[in-house]
Amino acid sequence: MAIERRTLLMGAVAGVAAGVMMALPKAATAATEGSLAPLPNRPAPISVKERTDRVRKAQALMRQHGFSAIVMEPGASMVYFSGIKWRRNERPTCVIIPAEGDIGVVTPFFEEPSVRETLEVPADVRTWLEHEDAMSVVAGWLRDHKSASGVVGFEETVRYFLIDGLTKALPSATVRNGAAVVRGCRLVKTPAEIALMQYATDITIAAYRYTIPRVEAGMRPEDINAIMNRAHVGYGGVSQFEDALIGEAAAYPHGSEKPQIVRPGEIVLMDCGCSVDGYQSDISRTFVFGSPSKRQREVWDQVKKGQAIAFEKAQIGVAAGDVDAAVRVYYQSLGYGPDYKLPGLSHRTGHGIGLDGHEPFNLVKNETSKLAPGMCFSDEPGLYIPGEFGVRLEDCFHMTEAGPKWFSTPSVSIEQPV
């Protein structure tokens, strides 16, 4: 069986593997053939000063928007402001940013030593015991910091039972969505954040270069995913997702439960990402195992042009929705859609990215937010043809004063996906 699979590989994958290897520079070829070792020149982690500056910026925005405090629970925003890497469960851990002064941390008594391990900024830490109400402790912290009668904002992903709990424990406070403050900080990335995202992207590209030539006839999605996962970790990333879709399953952006195996002439769509110090990559590549058909090549080339149109439209001051609209005008001229109808582009053109794989705001219809330096987005206007296949090419970019700049170089051709 192994001999048969190797024979099939030599014939069927020759077009993809040879094309990929010819296109790669010497360093990339070595990465494909050699051992899996962390990529060089890993950027420095986010500094304590930068994290402190984030808190001060949040406080300036809070005063501007009339907030006396912002409350958040474990997740990317807690990491962003405090460094605390924790998990959400039924026992609340909260970070509180007051309009002035150091942050507060409220956590279970027995979790305090663990929570302090990743705390990177000055903080007033308070604990609660198992028989106590955590949100009453949060309310007490707010009273002690003169926020009991003010406007308390919640980070927008906080679970309702925490909001409800504080409302009952502190009825004198006005509760509002704190997105204006948190987004106002997180939307624009600093050079240190950009560097970590670039390194994560470099890892995912190296992992694709390692994985694609190793795809063999008869493989299932989980086989391909396992190779990509191994490369992500080997090159120094923390795996976030590896998702291979084969044949007709590629027509459904997030896959199908139907059995899939690699066969000659079959589309393989891969969507993969990793993180470095929490900062994420998100890259999709589509190729054919063997020789592509005229139809596959035509659709692939259309998506490549759609991706280029989005990138060219993404200029400083342009509304995010206009980027999406530019792609849809082109696709509709080819007979796809209109709008989100299939065959065509059934999802947004792109999404924000950073500490979360999907962040506000999106490159999507009617989004009026304007692009500004430091913002980061995916560019992935796929085409999906139910009953046949789908093609998605996804690369991320960040906005500079001069316009968009790729984190990863887009695919050259269907034969040279990386």
PDB file of N, CA and C in Angstrom, residues 1-13 214-220 223-224 227 262 289:
ATOM      1  N   MET A   1       0.841  -1.207   0.000  1.00  0.00           N
ATOM      2  CA  MET A   1       0.000   0.000   0.000  1.00  0.00           C
ATOM      3  C   MET A   1       0.871   1.251   0.000  1.00  0.00           C
ATOM      4  N   ALA A   2       1.949   1.252   0.839  1.00  0.00           N
ATOM      5  CA  ALA A   2       2.837   2.411   0.890  1.00  0.00           C
ATOM      6  C   ALA A   2       3.488   2.662  -0.461  1.00  0.00           C
ATOM      7  N   ILE A   3       3.888   1.539  -1.154  1.00  0.00           N
ATOM      8  CA  ILE A   3       4.520   1.688  -2.466  1.00  0.00           C
ATOM      9  C   ILE A   3       3.537   2.273  -3.462  1.00  0.00           C
ATOM     10  N   GLU A   4       2.281   1.789  -3.423  1.00  0.00           N
ATOM     11  CA  GLU A   4       1.274   2.310  -4.334  1.00  0.00           C
ATOM     12  C   GLU A   4       1.050   3.804  -4.097  1.00  0.00           C
ATOM     13  N   ARG A   5       1.006   4.233  -2.852  1.00  0.00           N
ATOM     14  CA  ARG A   5       0.771   5.641  -2.544  1.00  0.00           C
ATOM     15  C   ARG A   5       1.947   6.493  -2.997  1.00  0.00           C
ATOM     16  N   ARG A   6       3.171   5.984  -2.837  1.00  0.00           N
ATOM     17  CA  ARG A   6       4.334   6.744  -3.294  1.00  0.00           C
ATOM     18  C   ARG A   6       4.325   6.875  -4.815  1.00  0.00           C
ATOM     19  N   THR A   7       3.906   5.811  -5.511  1.00  0.00           N
ATOM     20  CA  THR A   7       3.838   5.858  -6.976  1.00  0.00           C
ATOM     21  C   THR A   7       2.825   6.899  -7.429  1.00  0.00           C
ATOM     22  N   LEU A   8       1.655   6.889  -6.785  1.00  0.00           N
ATOM     23  CA  LEU A   8       0.640   7.890  -7.110  1.00  0.00           C
ATOM     24  C   LEU A   8       1.154   9.294  -6.840  1.00  0.00           C
ATOM     25  N   LEU A   9       1.849   9.449  -5.727  1.00  0.00           N
ATOM     26  CA  LEU A   9       2.377  10.755  -5.362  1.00  0.00           C
ATOM     27  C   LEU A   9       3.330  11.275  -6.428  1.00  0.00           C
ATOM     28  N   MET A  10       4.227  10.410  -6.918  1.00  0.00           N
ATOM     29  CA  MET A  10       5.222  10.854  -7.883  1.00  0.00           C
ATOM     30  C   MET A  10       4.576  11.346  -9.167  1.00  0.00           C
ATOM     31  N   GLY A  11       3.448  10.716  -9.546  1.00  0.00           N
ATOM     32  CA  GLY A  11       2.777  11.145 -10.770  1.00  0.00           C
ATOM     33  C   GLY A  11       1.807  12.270 -10.538  1.00  0.00           C
ATOM     34  N   ALA A  12       0.874  12.042  -9.607  1.00  0.00           N
ATOM     35  CA  ALA A  12      -0.238  12.981  -9.458  1.00  0.00           C
ATOM     36  C   ALA A  12       0.151  14.302  -8.841  1.00  0.00           C
ATOM     37  N   VAL A  13       1.077  14.281  -7.885  1.00  0.00           N
ATOM     38  CA  VAL A  13       1.415  15.526  -7.210  1.00  0.00           C
ATOM     39  C   VAL A  13       2.594  16.242  -7.846  1.00  0.00           C
ATOM     40  N   ARG A 214       3.966  17.187   0.796  1.00  0.00           N
ATOM     41  CA  ARG A 214       3.778  15.900   1.475  1.00  0.00           C
ATOM     42  C   ARG A 214       2.353  15.361   1.352  1.00  0.00           C
ATOM     43  N   VAL A 215       1.491  16.075   0.655  1.00  0.00           N
ATOM     44  CA  VAL A 215       0.132  15.586   0.427  1.00  0.00           C
ATOM     45  C   VAL A 215       0.185  14.407  -0.544  1.00  0.00           C
ATOM     46  N   GLU A 216      -0.489  13.318  -0.173  1.00  0.00           N
ATOM     47  CA  GLU A 216      -0.483  12.106  -0.984  1.00  0.00           C
ATOM     48  C   GLU A 216      -1.903  11.666  -1.314  1.00  0.00           C
ATOM     49  N   ALA A 217      -2.026  10.931  -2.411  1.00  0.00           N
ATOM     50  CA  ALA A 217      -3.315  10.342  -2.766  1.00  0.00           C
ATOM     51  C   ALA A 217      -3.801   9.444  -1.636  1.00  0.00           C
ATOM     52  N   GLY A 218      -5.095   9.500  -1.353  1.00  0.00           N
ATOM     53  CA  GLY A 218      -5.680   8.683  -0.309  1.00  0.00           C
ATOM     54  C   GLY A 218      -5.720   9.349   1.053  1.00  0.00           C
ATOM     55  N   MET A 219      -5.040  10.483   1.205  1.00  0.00           N
ATOM     56  CA  MET A 219      -5.064  11.177   2.490  1.00  0.00           C
ATOM     57  C   MET A 219      -6.446  11.759   2.777  1.00  0.00           C
ATOM     58  N   ARG A 220      -6.783  11.800   4.053  1.00  0.00           N
ATOM     59  CA  ARG A 220      -8.006  12.453   4.517  1.00  0.00           C
ATOM     60  C   ARG A 220      -7.644  13.836   5.066  1.00  0.00           C
ATOM     61  N   ASP A 223      -5.326  13.829   7.998  1.00  0.00           N
ATOM     62  CA  ASP A 223      -3.936  13.491   7.715  1.00  0.00           C
ATOM     63  C   ASP A 223      -3.149  14.737   7.328  1.00  0.00           C
ATOM     64  N   ILE A 224      -3.759  15.549   6.464  1.00  0.00           N
ATOM     65  CA  ILE A 224      -3.113  16.786   6.036  1.00  0.00           C
ATOM     66  C   ILE A 224      -2.986  17.742   7.212  1.00  0.00           C
ATOM     67  N   ILE A 227      -0.027  16.998   9.521  1.00  0.00           N
ATOM     68  CA  ILE A 227       1.275  17.432   9.009  1.00  0.00           C
ATOM     69  C   ILE A 227       1.454  18.930   9.241  1.00  0.00           C
ATOM     70  N   VAL A 262      -8.009  12.542  -0.817  1.00  0.00           N
ATOM     71  CA  VAL A 262      -7.273  13.162  -1.916  1.00  0.00           C
ATOM     72  C   VAL A 262      -7.230  12.218  -3.108  1.00  0.00           C
ATOM     73  N   PHE A 289      -4.401  18.592  -6.481  1.00  0.00           N
ATOM     74  CA  PHE A 289      -3.514  17.440  -6.404  1.00  0.00           C
ATOM     75  C   PHE A 289      -3.389  16.872  -7.817  1.00  0.00           C
TER      76      PHE A 289
END
